[in-house]
PDB file of C-alpha atoms in Angstrom:
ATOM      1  CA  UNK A   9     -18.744 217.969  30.190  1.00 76.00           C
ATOM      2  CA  UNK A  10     -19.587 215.066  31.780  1.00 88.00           C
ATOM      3  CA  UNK A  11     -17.769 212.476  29.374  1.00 93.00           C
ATOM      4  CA  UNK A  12     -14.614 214.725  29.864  1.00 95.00           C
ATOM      5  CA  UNK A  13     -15.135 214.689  33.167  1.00 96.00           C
ATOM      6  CA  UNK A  14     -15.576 210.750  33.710  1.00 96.00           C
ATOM      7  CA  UNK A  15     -12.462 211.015  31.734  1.00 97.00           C
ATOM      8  CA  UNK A  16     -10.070 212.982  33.380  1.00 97.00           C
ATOM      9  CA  UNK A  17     -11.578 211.061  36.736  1.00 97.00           C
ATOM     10  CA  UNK A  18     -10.524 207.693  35.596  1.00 98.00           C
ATOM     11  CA  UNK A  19      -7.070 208.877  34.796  1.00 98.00           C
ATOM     12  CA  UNK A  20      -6.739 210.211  37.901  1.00 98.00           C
ATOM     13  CA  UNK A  21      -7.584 207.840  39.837  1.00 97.00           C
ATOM     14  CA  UNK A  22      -5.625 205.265  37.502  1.00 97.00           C
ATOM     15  CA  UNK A  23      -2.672 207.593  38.070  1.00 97.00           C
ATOM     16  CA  UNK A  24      -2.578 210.341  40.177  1.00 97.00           C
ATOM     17  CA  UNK A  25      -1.778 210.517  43.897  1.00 97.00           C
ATOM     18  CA  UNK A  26      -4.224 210.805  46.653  1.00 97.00           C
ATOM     19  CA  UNK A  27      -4.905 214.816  45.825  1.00 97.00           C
ATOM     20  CA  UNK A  28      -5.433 214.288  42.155  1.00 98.00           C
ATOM     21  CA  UNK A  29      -8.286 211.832  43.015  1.00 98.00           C
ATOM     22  CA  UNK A  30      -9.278 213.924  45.789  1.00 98.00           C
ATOM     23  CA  UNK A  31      -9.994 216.678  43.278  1.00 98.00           C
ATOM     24  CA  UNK A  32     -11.563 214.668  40.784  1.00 98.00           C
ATOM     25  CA  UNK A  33     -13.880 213.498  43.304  1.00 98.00           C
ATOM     26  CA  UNK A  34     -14.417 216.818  44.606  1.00 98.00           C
ATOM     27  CA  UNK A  35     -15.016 217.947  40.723  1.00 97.00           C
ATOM     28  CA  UNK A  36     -17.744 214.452  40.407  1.00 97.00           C
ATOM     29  CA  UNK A  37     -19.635 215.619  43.741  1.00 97.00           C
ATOM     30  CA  UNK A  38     -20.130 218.760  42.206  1.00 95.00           C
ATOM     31  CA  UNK A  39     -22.232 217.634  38.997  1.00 94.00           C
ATOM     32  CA  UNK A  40     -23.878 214.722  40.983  1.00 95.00           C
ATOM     33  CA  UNK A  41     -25.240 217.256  43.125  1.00 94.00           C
ATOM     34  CA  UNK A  42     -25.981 219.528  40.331  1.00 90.00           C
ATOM     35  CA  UNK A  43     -27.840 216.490  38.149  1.00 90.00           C
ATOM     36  CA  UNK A  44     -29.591 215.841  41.260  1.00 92.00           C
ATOM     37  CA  UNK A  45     -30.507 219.117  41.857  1.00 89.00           C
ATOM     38  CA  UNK A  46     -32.141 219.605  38.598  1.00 84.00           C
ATOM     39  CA  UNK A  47     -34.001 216.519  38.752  1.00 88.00           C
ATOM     40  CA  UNK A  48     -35.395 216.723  41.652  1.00 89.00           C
ATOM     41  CA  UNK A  49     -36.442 220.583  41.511  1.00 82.00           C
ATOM     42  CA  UNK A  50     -37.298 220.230  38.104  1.00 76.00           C
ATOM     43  CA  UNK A  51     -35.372 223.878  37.039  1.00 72.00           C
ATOM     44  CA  UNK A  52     -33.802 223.937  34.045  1.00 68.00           C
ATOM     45  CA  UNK A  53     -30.751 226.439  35.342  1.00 65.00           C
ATOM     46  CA  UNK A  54     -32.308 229.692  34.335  1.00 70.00           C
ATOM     47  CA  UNK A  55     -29.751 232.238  35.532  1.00 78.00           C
ATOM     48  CA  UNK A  56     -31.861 235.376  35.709  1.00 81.00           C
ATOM     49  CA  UNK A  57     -31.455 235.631  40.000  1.00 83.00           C
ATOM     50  CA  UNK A  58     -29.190 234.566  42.058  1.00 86.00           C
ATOM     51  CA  UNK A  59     -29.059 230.328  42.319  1.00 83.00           C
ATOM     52  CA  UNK A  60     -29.108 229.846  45.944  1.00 89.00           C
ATOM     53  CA  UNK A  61     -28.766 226.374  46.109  1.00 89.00           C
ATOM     54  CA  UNK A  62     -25.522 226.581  43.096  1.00 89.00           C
ATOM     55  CA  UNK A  63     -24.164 229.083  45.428  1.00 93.00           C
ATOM     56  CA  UNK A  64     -24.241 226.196  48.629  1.00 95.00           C
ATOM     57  CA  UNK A  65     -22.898 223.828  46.242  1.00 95.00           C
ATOM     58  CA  UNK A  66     -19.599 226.080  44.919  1.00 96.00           C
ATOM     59  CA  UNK A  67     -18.756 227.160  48.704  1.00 97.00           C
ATOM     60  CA  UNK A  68     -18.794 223.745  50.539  1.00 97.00           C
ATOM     61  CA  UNK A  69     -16.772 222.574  46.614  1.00 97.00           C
ATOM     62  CA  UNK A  70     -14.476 225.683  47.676  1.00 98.00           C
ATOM     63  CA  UNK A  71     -14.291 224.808  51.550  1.00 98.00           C
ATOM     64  CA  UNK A  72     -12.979 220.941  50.056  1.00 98.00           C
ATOM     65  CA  UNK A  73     -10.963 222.315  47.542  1.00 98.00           C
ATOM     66  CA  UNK A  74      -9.255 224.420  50.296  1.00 97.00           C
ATOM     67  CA  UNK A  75      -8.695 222.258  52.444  1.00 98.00           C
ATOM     68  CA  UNK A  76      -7.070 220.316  49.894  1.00 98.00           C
ATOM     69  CA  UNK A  77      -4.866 223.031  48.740  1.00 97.00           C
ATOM     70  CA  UNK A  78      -3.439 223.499  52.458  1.00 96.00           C
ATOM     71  CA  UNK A  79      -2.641 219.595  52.747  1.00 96.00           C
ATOM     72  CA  UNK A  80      -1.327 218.868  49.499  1.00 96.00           C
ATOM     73  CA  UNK A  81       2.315 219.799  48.130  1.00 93.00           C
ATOM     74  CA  UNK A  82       1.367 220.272  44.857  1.00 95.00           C
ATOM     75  CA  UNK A  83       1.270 223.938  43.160  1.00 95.00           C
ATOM     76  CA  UNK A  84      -2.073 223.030  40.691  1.00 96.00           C
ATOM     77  CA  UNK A  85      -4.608 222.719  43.708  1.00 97.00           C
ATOM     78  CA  UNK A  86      -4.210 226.486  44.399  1.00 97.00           C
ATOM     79  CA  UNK A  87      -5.103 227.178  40.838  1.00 98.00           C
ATOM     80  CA  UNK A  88      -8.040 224.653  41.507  1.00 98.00           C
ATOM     81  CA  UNK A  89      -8.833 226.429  44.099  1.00 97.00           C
ATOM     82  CA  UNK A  90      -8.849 230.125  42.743  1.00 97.00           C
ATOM     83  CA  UNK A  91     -11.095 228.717  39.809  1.00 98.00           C
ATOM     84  CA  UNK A  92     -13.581 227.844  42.121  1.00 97.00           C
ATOM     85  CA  UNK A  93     -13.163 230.998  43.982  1.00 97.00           C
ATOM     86  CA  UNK A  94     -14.229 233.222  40.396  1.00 96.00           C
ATOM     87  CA  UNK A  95     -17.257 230.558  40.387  1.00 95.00           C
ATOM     88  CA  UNK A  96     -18.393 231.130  43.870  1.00 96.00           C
ATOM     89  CA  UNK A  97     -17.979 235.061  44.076  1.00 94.00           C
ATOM     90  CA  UNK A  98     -20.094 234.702  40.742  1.00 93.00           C
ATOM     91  CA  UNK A  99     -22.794 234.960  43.025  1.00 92.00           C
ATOM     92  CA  UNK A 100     -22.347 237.928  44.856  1.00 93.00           C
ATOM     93  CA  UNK A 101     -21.478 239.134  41.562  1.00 91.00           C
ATOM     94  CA  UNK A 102     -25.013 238.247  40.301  1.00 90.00           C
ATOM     95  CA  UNK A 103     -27.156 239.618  43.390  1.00 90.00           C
ATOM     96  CA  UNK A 104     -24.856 243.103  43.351  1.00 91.00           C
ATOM     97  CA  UNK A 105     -25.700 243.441  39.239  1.00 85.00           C
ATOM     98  CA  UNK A 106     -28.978 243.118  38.917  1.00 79.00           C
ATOM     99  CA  UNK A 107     -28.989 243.797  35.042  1.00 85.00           C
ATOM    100  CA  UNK A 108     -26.366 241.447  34.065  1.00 86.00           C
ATOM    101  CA  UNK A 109     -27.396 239.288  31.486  1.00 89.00           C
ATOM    102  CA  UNK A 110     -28.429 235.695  32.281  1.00 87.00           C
ATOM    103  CA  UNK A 111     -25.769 234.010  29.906  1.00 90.00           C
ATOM    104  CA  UNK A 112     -22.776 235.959  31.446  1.00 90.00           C
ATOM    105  CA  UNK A 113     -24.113 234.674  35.345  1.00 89.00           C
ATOM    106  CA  UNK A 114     -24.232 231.263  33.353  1.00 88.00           C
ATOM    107  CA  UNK A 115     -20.417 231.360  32.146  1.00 92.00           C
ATOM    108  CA  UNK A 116     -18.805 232.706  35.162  1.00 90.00           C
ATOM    109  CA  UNK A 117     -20.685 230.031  36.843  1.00 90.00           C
ATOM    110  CA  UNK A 118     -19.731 227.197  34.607  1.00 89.00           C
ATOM    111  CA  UNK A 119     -16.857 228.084  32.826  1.00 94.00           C
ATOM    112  CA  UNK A 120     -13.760 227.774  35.973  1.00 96.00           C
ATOM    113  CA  UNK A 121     -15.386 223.815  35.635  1.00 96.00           C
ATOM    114  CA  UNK A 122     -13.534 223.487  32.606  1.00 96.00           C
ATOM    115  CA  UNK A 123     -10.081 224.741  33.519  1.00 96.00           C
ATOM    116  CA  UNK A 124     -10.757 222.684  36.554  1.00 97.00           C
ATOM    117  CA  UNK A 125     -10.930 219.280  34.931  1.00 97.00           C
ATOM    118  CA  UNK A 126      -7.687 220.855  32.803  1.00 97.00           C
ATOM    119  CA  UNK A 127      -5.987 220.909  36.431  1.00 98.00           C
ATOM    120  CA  UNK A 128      -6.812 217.828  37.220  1.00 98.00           C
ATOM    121  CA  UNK A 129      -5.602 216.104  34.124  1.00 98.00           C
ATOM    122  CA  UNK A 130      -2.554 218.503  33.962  1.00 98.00           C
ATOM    123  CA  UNK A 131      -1.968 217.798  38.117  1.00 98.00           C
ATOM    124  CA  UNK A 132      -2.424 213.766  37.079  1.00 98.00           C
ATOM    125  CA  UNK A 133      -0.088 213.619  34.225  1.00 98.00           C
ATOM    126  CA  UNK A 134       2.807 215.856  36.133  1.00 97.00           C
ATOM    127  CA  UNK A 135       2.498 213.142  39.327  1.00 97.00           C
ATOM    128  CA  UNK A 136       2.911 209.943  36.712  1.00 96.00           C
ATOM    129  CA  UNK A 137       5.945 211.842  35.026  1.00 96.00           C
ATOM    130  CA  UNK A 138       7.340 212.433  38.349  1.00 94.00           C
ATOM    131  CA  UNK A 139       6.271 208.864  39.471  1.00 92.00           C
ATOM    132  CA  UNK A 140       8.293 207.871  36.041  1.00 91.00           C
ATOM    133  CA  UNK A 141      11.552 209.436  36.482  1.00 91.00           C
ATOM    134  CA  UNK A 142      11.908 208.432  40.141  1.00 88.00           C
ATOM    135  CA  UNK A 143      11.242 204.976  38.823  1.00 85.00           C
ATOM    136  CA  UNK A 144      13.706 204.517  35.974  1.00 76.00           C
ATOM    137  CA  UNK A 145      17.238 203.344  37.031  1.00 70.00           C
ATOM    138  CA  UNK A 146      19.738 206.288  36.456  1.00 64.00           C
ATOM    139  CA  UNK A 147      22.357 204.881  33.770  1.00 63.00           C
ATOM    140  CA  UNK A 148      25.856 205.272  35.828  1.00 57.00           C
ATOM    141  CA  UNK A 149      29.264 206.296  33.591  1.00 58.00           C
ATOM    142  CA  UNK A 150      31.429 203.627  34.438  1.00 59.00           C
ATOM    143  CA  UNK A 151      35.115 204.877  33.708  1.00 51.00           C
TER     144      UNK A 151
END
């Protein structure tokens, strides 16, 4: 994830607008916090309870990626957004079924990361093709 990740970040930032960086960097805060997380607590991510501090970390990402939604005109960051939404209400999910099985908690959790980055890079390539046609000269029919 990470290699993707540093991936789709430099191509946004090489050529997106200020909400596809935005995003990426929202996306980058999220598993620097994470790594840091992990480091410093020493837990390997075992998702038999609730993750109280993973549940901090997806609604202040959700909060950013809101506000991001409401100033940006593009269509993608409400997607963004609703992905993070599934990861975030994971939680509640988790503490209301107590006998759901660790590696289902996991996936809800970590899986909307991957369709993120795919917004991202999809949100990044549609701004450079719009960038592209406003760009090239229109070819005039000269009668």
């Amino acid at each position: 994830a990470i290699s993707l990740l540093t991936l789709v970040t430099a191509y946004a930032v090489r050529r997106g607008g200020k909400p596809e960086r935005t995003a990426a960097m929202i996306l980058v805060s999220i598993q620097v916090i994470d790594q840091l997380y992990h480091a410093i607590s020493g837990e390997p991510g075992i998702y038999h309870n609730v993750d109280v501090v993973h549940a901090a970390i997806d609604i202040v990402a959700l909060a950013a990626i809101f506000w991001l939604a409401l100033r940006a005109d593009r269509f993608w960051t409400l997607w963004l957004g609703a992905l993070q939404l599934i990861a975030t209400l994971s939680h509640v999910l988790r503490a209301l079924e107590v006998e759901m099985y660790p590696i289902v908690y996991a996936i809800i959790i970590r899986g909307p990361f991957w369709g993120q980055m795919f917004l991202v890079a999809l949100g990044t390539w549609l701004y450079a093709r719009r960038r592209r046609r406003v760009a090239e000269p229109t070819i005039s029919r000269q009668s």
